[in-house]
PDB file of C-alpha atoms in Angstrom:
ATOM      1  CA  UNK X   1     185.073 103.480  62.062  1.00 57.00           C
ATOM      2  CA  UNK X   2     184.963  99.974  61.618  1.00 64.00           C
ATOM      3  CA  UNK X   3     182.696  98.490  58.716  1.00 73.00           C
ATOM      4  CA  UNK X   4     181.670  94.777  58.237  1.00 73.00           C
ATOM      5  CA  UNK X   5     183.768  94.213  55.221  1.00 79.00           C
ATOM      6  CA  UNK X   6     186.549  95.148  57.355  1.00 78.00           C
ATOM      7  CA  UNK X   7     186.074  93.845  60.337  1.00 76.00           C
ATOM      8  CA  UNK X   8     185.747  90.246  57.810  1.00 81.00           C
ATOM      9  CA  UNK X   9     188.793  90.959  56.307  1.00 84.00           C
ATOM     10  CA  UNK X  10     190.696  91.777  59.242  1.00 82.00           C
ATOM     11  CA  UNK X  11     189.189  88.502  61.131  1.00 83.00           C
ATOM     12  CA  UNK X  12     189.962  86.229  57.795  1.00 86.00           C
ATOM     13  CA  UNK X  13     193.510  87.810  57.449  1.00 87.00           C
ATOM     14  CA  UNK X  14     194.041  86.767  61.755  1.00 84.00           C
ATOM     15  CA  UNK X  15     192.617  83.098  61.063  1.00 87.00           C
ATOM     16  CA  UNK X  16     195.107  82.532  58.326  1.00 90.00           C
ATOM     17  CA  UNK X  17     198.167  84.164  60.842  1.00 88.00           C
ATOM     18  CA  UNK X  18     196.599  81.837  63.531  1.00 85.00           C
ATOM     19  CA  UNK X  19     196.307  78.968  61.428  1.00 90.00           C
ATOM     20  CA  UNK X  20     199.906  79.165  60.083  1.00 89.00           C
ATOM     21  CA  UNK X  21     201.241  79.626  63.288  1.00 87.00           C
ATOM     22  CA  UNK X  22     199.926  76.599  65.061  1.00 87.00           C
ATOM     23  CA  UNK X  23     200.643  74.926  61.890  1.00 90.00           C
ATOM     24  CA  UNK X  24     204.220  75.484  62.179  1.00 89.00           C
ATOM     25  CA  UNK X  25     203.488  74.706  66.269  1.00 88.00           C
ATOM     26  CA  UNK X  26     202.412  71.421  65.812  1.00 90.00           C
ATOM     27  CA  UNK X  27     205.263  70.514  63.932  1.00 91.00           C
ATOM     28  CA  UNK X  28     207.858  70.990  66.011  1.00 91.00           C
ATOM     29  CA  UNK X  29     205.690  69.842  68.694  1.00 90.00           C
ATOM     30  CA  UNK X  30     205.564  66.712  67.015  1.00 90.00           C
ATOM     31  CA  UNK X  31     209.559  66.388  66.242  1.00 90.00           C
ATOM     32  CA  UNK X  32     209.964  67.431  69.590  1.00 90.00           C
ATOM     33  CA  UNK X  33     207.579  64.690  70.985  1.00 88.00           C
ATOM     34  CA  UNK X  34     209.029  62.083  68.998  1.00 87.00           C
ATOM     35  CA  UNK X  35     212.382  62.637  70.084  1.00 87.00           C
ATOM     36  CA  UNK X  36     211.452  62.415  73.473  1.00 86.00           C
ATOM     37  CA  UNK X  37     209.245  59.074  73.778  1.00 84.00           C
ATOM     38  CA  UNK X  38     212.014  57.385  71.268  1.00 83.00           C
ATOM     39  CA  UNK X  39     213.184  54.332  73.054  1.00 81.00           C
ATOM     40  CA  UNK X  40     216.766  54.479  71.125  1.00 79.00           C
ATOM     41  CA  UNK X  41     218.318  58.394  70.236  1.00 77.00           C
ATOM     42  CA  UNK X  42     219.535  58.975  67.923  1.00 76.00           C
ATOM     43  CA  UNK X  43     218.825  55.786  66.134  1.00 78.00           C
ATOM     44  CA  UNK X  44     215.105  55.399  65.548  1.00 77.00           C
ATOM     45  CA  UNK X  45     214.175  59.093  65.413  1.00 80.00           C
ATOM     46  CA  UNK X  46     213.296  60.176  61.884  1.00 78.00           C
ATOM     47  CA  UNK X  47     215.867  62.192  59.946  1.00 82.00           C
ATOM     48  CA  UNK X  48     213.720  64.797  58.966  1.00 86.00           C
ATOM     49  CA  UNK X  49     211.554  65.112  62.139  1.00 86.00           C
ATOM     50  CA  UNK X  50     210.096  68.614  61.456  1.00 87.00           C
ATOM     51  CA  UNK X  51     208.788  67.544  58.180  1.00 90.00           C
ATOM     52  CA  UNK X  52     207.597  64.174  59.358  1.00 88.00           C
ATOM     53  CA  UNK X  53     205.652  66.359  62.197  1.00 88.00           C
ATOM     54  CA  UNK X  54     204.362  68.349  59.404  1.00 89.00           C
ATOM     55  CA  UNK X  55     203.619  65.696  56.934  1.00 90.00           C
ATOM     56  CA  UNK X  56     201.470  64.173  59.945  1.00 87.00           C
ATOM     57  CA  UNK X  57     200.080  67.396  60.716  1.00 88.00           C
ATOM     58  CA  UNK X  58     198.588  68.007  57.303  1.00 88.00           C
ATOM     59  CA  UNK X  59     197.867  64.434  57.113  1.00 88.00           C
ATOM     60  CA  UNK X  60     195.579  64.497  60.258  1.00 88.00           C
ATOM     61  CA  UNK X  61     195.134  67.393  62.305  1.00 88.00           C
ATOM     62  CA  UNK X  62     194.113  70.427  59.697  1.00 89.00           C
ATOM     63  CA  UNK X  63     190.895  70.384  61.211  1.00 89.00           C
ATOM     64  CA  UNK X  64     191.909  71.039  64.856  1.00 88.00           C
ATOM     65  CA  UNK X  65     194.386  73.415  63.601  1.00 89.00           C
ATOM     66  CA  UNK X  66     191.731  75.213  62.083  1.00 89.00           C
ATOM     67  CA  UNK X  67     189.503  75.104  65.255  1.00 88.00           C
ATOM     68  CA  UNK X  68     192.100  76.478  67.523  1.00 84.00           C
ATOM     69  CA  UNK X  69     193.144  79.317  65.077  1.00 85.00           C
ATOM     70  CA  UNK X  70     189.311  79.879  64.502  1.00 85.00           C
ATOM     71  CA  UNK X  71     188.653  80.531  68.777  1.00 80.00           C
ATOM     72  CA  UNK X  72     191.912  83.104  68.357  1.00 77.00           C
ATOM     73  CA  UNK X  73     190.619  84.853  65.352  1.00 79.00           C
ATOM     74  CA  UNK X  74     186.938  84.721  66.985  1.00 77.00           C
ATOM     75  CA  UNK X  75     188.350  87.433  69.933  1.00 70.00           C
ATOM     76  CA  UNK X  76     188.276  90.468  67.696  1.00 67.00           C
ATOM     77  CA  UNK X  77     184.933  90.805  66.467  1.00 71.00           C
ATOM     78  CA  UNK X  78     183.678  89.947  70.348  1.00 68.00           C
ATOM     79  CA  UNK X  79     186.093  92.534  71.643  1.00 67.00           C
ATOM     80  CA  UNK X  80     184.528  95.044  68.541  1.00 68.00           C
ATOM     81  CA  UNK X  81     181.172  94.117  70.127  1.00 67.00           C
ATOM     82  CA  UNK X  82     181.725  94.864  73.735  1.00 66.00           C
ATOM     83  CA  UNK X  83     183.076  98.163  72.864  1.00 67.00           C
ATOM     84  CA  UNK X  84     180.111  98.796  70.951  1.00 67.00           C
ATOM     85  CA  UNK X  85     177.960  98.052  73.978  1.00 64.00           C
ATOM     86  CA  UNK X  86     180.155 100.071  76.407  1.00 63.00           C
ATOM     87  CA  UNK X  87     179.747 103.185  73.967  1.00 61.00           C
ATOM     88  CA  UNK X  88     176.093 103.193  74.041  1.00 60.00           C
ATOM     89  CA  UNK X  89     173.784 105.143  76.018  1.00 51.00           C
ATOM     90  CA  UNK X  90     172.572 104.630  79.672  1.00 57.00           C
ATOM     91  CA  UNK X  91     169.400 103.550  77.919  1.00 57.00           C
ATOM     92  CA  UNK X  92     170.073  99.984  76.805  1.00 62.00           C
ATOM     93  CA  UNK X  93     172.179  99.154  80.017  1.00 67.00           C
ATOM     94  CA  UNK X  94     169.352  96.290  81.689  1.00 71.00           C
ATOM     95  CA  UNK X  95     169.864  93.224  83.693  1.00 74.00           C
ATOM     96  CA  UNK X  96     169.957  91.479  80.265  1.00 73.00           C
ATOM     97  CA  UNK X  97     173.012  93.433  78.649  1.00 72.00           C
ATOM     98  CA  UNK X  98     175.100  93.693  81.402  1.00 73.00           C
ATOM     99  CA  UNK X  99     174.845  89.352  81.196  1.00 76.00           C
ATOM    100  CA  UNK X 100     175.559  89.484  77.575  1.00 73.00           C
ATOM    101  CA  UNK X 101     178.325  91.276  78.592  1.00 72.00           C
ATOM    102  CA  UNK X 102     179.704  89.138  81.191  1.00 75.00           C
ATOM    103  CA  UNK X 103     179.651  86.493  79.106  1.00 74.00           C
ATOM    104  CA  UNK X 104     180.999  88.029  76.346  1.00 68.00           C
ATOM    105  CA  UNK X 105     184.216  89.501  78.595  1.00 70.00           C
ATOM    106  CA  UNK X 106     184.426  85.581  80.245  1.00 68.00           C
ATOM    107  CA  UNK X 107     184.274  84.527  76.575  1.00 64.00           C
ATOM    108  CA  UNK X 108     187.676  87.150  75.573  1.00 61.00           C
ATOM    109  CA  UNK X 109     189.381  86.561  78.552  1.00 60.00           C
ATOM    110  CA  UNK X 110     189.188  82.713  77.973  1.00 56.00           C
ATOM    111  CA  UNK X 111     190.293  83.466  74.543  1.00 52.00           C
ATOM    112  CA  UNK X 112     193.521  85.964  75.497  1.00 49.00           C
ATOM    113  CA  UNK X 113     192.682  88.942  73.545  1.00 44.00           C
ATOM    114  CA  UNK X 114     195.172  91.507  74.497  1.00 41.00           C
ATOM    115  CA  UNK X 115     194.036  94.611  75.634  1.00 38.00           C
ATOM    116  CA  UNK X 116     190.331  93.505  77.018  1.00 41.00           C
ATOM    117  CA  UNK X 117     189.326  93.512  80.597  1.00 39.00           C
ATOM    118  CA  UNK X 118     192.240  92.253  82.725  1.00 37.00           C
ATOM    119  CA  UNK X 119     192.840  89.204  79.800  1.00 40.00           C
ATOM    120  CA  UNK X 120     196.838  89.477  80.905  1.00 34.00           C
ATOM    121  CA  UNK X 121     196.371  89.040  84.628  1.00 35.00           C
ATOM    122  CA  UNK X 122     194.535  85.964  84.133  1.00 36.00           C
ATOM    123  CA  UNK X 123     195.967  82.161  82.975  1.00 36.00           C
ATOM    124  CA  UNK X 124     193.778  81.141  80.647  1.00 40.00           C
ATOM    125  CA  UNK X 125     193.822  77.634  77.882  1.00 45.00           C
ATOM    126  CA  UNK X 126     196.738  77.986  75.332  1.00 64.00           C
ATOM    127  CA  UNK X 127     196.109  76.761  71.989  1.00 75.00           C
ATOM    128  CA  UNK X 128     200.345  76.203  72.020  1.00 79.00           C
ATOM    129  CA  UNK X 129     199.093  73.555  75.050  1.00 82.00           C
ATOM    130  CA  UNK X 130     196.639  71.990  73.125  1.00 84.00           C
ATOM    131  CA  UNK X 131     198.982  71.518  69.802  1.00 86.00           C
ATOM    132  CA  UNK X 132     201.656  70.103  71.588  1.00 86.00           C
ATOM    133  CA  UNK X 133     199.039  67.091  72.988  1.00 88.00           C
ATOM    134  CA  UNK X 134     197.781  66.595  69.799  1.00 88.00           C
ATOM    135  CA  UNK X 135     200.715  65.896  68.305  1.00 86.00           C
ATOM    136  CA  UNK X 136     201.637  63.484  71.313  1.00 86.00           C
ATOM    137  CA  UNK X 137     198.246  61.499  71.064  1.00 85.00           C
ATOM    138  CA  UNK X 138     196.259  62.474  68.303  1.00 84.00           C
ATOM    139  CA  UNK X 139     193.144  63.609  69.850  1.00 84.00           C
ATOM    140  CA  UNK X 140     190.942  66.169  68.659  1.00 84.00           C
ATOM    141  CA  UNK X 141     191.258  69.774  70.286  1.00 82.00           C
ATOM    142  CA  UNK X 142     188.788  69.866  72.825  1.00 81.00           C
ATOM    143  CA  UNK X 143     190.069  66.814  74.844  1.00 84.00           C
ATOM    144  CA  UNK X 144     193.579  67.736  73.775  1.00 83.00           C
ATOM    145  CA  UNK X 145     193.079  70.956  75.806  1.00 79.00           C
ATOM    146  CA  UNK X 146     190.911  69.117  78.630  1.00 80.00           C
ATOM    147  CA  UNK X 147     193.807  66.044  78.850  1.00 82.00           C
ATOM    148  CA  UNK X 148     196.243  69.169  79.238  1.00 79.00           C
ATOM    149  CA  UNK X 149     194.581  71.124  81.967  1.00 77.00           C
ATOM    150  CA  UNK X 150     194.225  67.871  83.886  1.00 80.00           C
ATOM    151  CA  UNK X 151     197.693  66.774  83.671  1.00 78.00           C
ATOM    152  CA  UNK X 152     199.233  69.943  84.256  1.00 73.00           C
ATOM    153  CA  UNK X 153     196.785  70.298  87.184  1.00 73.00           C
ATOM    154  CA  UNK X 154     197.578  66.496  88.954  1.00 71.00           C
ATOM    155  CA  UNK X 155     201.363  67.688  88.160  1.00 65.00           C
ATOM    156  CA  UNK X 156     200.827  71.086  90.211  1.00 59.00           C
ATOM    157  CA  UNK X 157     199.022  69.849  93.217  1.00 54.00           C
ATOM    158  CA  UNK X 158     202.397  67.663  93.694  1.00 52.00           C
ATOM    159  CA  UNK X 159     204.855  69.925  92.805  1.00 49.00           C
ATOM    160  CA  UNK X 160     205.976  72.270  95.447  1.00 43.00           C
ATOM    161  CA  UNK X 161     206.705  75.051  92.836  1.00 41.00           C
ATOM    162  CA  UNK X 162     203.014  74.884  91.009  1.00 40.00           C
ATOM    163  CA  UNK X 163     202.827  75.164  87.602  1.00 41.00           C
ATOM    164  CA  UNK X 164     205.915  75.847  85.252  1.00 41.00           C
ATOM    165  CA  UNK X 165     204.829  76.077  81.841  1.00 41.00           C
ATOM    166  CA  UNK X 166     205.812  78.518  79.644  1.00 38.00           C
ATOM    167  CA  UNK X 167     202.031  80.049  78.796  1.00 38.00           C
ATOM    168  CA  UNK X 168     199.763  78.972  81.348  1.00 38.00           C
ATOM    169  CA  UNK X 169     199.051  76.885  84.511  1.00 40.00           C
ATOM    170  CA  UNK X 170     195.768  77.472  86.363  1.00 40.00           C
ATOM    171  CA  UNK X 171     195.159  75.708  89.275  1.00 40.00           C
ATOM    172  CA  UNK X 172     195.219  75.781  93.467  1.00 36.00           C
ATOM    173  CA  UNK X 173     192.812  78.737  93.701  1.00 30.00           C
ATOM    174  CA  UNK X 174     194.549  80.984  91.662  1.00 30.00           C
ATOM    175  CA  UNK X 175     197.417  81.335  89.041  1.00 36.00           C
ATOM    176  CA  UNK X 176     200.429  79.314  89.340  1.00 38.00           C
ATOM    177  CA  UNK X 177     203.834  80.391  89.384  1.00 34.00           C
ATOM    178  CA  UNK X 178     205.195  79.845  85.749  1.00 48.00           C
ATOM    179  CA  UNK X 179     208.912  79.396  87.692  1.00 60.00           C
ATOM    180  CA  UNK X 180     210.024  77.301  84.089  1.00 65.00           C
ATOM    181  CA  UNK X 181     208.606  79.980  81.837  1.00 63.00           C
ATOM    182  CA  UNK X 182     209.596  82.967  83.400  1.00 68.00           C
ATOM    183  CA  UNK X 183     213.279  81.769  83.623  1.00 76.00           C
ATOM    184  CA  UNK X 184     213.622  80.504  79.845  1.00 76.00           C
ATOM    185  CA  UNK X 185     211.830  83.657  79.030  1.00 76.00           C
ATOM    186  CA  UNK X 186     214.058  85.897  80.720  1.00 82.00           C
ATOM    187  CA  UNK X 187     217.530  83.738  79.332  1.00 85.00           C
ATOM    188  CA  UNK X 188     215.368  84.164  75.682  1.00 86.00           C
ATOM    189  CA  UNK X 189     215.378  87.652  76.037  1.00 87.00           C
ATOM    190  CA  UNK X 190     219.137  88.725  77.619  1.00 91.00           C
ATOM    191  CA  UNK X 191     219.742  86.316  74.270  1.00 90.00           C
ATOM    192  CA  UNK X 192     217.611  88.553  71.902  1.00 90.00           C
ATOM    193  CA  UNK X 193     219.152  91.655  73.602  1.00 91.00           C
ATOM    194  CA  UNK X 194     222.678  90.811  72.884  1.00 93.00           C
ATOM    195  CA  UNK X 195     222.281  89.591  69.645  1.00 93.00           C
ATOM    196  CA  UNK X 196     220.794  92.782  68.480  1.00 93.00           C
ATOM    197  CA  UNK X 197     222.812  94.778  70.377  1.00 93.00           C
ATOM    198  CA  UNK X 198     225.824  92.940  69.044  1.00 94.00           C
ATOM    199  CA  UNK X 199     224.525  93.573  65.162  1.00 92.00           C
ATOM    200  CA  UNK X 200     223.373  96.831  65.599  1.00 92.00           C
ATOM    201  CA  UNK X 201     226.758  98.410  66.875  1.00 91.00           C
ATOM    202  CA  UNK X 202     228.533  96.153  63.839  1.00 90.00           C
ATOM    203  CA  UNK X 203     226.324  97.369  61.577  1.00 88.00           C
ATOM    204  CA  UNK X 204     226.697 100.864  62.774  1.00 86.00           C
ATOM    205  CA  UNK X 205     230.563 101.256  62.756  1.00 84.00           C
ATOM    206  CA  UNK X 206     230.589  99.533  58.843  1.00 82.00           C
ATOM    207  CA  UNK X 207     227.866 101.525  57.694  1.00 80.00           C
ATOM    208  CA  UNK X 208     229.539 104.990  59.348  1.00 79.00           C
ATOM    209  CA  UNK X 209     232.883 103.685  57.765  1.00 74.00           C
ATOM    210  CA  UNK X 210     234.743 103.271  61.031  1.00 72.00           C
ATOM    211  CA  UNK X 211     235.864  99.980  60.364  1.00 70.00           C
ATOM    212  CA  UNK X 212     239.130 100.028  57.407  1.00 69.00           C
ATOM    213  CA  UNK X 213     238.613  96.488  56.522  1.00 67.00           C
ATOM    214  CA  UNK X 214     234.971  97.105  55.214  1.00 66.00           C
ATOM    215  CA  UNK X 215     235.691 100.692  54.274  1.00 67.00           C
ATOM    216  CA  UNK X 216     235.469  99.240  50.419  1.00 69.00           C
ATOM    217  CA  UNK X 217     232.220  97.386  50.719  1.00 64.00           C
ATOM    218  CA  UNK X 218     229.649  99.792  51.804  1.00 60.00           C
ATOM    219  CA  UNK X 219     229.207 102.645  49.954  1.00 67.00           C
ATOM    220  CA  UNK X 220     228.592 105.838  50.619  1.00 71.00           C
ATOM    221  CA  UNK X 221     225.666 107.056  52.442  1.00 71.00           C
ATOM    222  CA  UNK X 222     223.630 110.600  53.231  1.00 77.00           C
ATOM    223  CA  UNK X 223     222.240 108.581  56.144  1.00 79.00           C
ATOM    224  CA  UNK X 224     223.781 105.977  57.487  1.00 79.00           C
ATOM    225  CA  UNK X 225     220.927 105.415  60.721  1.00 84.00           C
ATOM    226  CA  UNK X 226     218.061 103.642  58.060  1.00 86.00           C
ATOM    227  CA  UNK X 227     220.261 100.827  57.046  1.00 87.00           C
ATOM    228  CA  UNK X 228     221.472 100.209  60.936  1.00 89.00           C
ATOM    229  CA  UNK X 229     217.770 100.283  61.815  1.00 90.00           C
ATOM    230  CA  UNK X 230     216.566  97.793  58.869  1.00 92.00           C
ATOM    231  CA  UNK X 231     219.509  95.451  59.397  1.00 92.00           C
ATOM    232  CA  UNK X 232     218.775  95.730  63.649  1.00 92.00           C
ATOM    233  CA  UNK X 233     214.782  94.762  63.103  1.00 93.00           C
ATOM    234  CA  UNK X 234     216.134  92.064  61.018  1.00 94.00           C
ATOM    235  CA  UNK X 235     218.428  90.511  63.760  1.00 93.00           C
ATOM    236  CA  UNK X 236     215.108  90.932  66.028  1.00 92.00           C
ATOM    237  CA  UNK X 237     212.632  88.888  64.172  1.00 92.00           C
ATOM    238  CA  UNK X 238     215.369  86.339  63.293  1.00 93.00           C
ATOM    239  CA  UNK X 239     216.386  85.836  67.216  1.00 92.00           C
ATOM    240  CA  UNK X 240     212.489  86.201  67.897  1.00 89.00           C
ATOM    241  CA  UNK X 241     211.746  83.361  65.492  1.00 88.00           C
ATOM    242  CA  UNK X 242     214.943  81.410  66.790  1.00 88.00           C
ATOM    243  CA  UNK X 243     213.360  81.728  70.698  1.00 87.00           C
ATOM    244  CA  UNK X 244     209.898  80.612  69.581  1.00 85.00           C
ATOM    245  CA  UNK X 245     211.159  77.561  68.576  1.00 88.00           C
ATOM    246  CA  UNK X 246     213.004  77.324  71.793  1.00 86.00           C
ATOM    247  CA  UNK X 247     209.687  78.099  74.016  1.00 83.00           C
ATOM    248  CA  UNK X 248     207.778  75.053  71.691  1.00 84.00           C
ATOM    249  CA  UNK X 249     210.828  72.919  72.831  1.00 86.00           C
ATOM    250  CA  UNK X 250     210.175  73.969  76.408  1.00 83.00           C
ATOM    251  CA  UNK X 251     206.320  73.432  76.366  1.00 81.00           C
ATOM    252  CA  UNK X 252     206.265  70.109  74.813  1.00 85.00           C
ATOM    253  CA  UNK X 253     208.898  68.362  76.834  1.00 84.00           C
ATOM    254  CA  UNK X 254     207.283  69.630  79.915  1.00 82.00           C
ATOM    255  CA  UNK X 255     204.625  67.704  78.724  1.00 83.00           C
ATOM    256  CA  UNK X 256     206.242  64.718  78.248  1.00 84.00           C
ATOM    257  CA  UNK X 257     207.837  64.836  81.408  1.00 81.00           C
ATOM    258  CA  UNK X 258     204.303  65.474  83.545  1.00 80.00           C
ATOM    259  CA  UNK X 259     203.053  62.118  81.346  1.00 82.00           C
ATOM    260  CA  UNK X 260     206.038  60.679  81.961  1.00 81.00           C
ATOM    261  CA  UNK X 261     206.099  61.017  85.913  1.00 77.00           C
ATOM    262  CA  UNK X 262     202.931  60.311  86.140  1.00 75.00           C
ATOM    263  CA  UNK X 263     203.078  57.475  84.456  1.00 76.00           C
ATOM    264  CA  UNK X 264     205.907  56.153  86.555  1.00 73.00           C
ATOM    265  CA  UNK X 265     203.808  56.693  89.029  1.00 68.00           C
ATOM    266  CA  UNK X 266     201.225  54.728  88.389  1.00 64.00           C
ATOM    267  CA  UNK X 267     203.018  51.899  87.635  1.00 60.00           C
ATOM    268  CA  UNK X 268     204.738  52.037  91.006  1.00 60.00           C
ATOM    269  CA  UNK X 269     201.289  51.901  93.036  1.00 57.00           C
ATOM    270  CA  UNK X 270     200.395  48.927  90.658  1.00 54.00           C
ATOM    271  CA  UNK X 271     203.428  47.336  91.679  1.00 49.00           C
ATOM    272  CA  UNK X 272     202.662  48.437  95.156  1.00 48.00           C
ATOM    273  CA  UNK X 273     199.266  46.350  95.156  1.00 47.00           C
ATOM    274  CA  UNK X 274     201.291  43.373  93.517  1.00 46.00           C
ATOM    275  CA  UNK X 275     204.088  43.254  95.933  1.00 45.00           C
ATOM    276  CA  UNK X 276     203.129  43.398  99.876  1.00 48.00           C
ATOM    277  CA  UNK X 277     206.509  43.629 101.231  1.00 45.00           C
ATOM    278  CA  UNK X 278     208.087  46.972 101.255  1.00 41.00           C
ATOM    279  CA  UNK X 279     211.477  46.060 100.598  1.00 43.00           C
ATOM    280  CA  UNK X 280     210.453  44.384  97.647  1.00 42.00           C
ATOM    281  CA  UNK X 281     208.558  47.398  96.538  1.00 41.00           C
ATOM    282  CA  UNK X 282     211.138  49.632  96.991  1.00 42.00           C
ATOM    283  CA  UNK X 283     213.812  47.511  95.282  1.00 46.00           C
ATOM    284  CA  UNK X 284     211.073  46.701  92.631  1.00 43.00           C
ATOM    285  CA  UNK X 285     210.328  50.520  92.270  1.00 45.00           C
ATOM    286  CA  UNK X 286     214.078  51.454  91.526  1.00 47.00           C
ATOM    287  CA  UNK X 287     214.660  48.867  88.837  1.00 46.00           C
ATOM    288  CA  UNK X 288     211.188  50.450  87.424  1.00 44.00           C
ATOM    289  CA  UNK X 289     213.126  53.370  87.393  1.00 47.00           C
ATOM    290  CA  UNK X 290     215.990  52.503  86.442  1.00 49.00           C
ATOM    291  CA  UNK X 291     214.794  50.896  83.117  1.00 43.00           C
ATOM    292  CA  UNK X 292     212.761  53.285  81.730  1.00 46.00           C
ATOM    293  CA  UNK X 293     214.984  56.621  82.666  1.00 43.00           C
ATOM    294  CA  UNK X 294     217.805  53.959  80.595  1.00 42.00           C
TER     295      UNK X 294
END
């Protein structure tokens, strides 16, 4: 049975996971970021970039951080309270409840609590999303989630394969294919699965003493299985850690690239009201290109 000290505990102890995690987010968002709007690689992109994006971070956006770890702590106690309601008796269930309820399961589904009312069939607003603008413009969180929806949504409706982020895309009446995502997710894991494979067979033969040249390490063991499993979990969060970093990489520069094409094409239709002959345009529009892909 859950008591209020714990359920305050156990929603402190999530904030702090939360807030470390999209501290360590938005760092790598940033060095990511940098690297990609850098006019000249390698030669103008800091030499530490991960600690300059954290340096920044804890400079200027421990607030947001905060915020956005805050809304993912904030889904447990709601999720404690609408299985409270469900539990009660016929009694209390009224046209007023069963709004407070609504709202409340609209409220943890916009949140992505796992486990509550259908949260994993819908898209919903990533906090990862929001970071990764942030530490491109340096807005607060709620318009660095509201710039991201909108230019992941303009970058949809032209794209014939919809959204491809790696954690969410709403848009077009529905959810979005995440083609991008699913791929690097499934590459991530065939990665993950032969890297642990790969240590846990090593570590079984030199733990069961089947290999000569490490016969003299190891010592000798009642039960050789606990050291395979320890060493096998390790190799899993290790290559888990490795393909987080990966998925940031993937996130932000999809970013980048929607503001970057978008941006391109912008500029092109302002060139198109500056130039009226088409030729010109055209020309005008590939040197455009040319330049700034350069």
């Amino acid at each position: 049975m859950w008591t209020a000290s714990s359920i305050y505990i156990f929603f402190v102890f999530k904030w702090i996971i939360s807030f470390a995690d999209g501290l360590s987010h938005m760092a790598l968002a940033a060095a990511f970021s940098s690297y990609y709007w850098t006019f000249r690689k390698p030669q103008n992109v800091p030499f530490f970039a991960v600690l300059n994006g954290l340096c920044l971070t804890a400079r200027y956006h421990l607030g947001s951080v905060a915020f956005g770890s805050l809304i993912v702590a904030s889904g447990f106690p709601i999720h404690l309270v609408l299985q409270c309601t469900d539990s009660r008796p016929k009694k209390y269930d009224n046209r007023f409840t069963r709004c407070c309820k609504c709202c409340l399961r609209w409220l943890v589904n916009f949140i992505k609590v796992p486990n509550c009312w259908n949260s994993s069939k819908n898209s919903k607003c990533s906090n990862k999303t929001a970071y990764a603008m942030i530490a491109m413009h340096g807005e607060d969180f709620c318009a660095s989630i509201n710039d991201a929806f909108m230019l992941l949504k303009r970058k949809a409706d032209r794209s014939p394969f919809g959204g491809v982020l790696v954690e969410w895309c709403p848009g077009r009446g529905g959810v979005l294919v995440a083609v991008l995502g699913r791929v690097m997710g499934f590459l991530l894991m065939i990665g993950q699965f032969v890297i642990v494979g790969t240590v846990a067979i090593l570590s079984f033969h030199i733990f069961n003493r089947r290999v000569d040249a490490f016969n003299k390490y190891p010592p000798e063991l009642y039960y050789y299985l606990v050291p395979v499993a320890t060493v096998s979990y390790a190799a899993y969060v290790i290559t888990s850690r490795f393909s987080s970093v990966y998925i940031v990489a993937v996130n932000t520069f999809y970013l980048c690239l929607c503001e970057f094409c978008l941006w391109v094409r912008d500029a092109c239709k302002c060139f198109a009201l500056l130039v009226p002959c088409k030729h010109c345009y055209i020309s005008r529009t590939k040197a455009i290109s040319n330049i700034i892909i350069s």
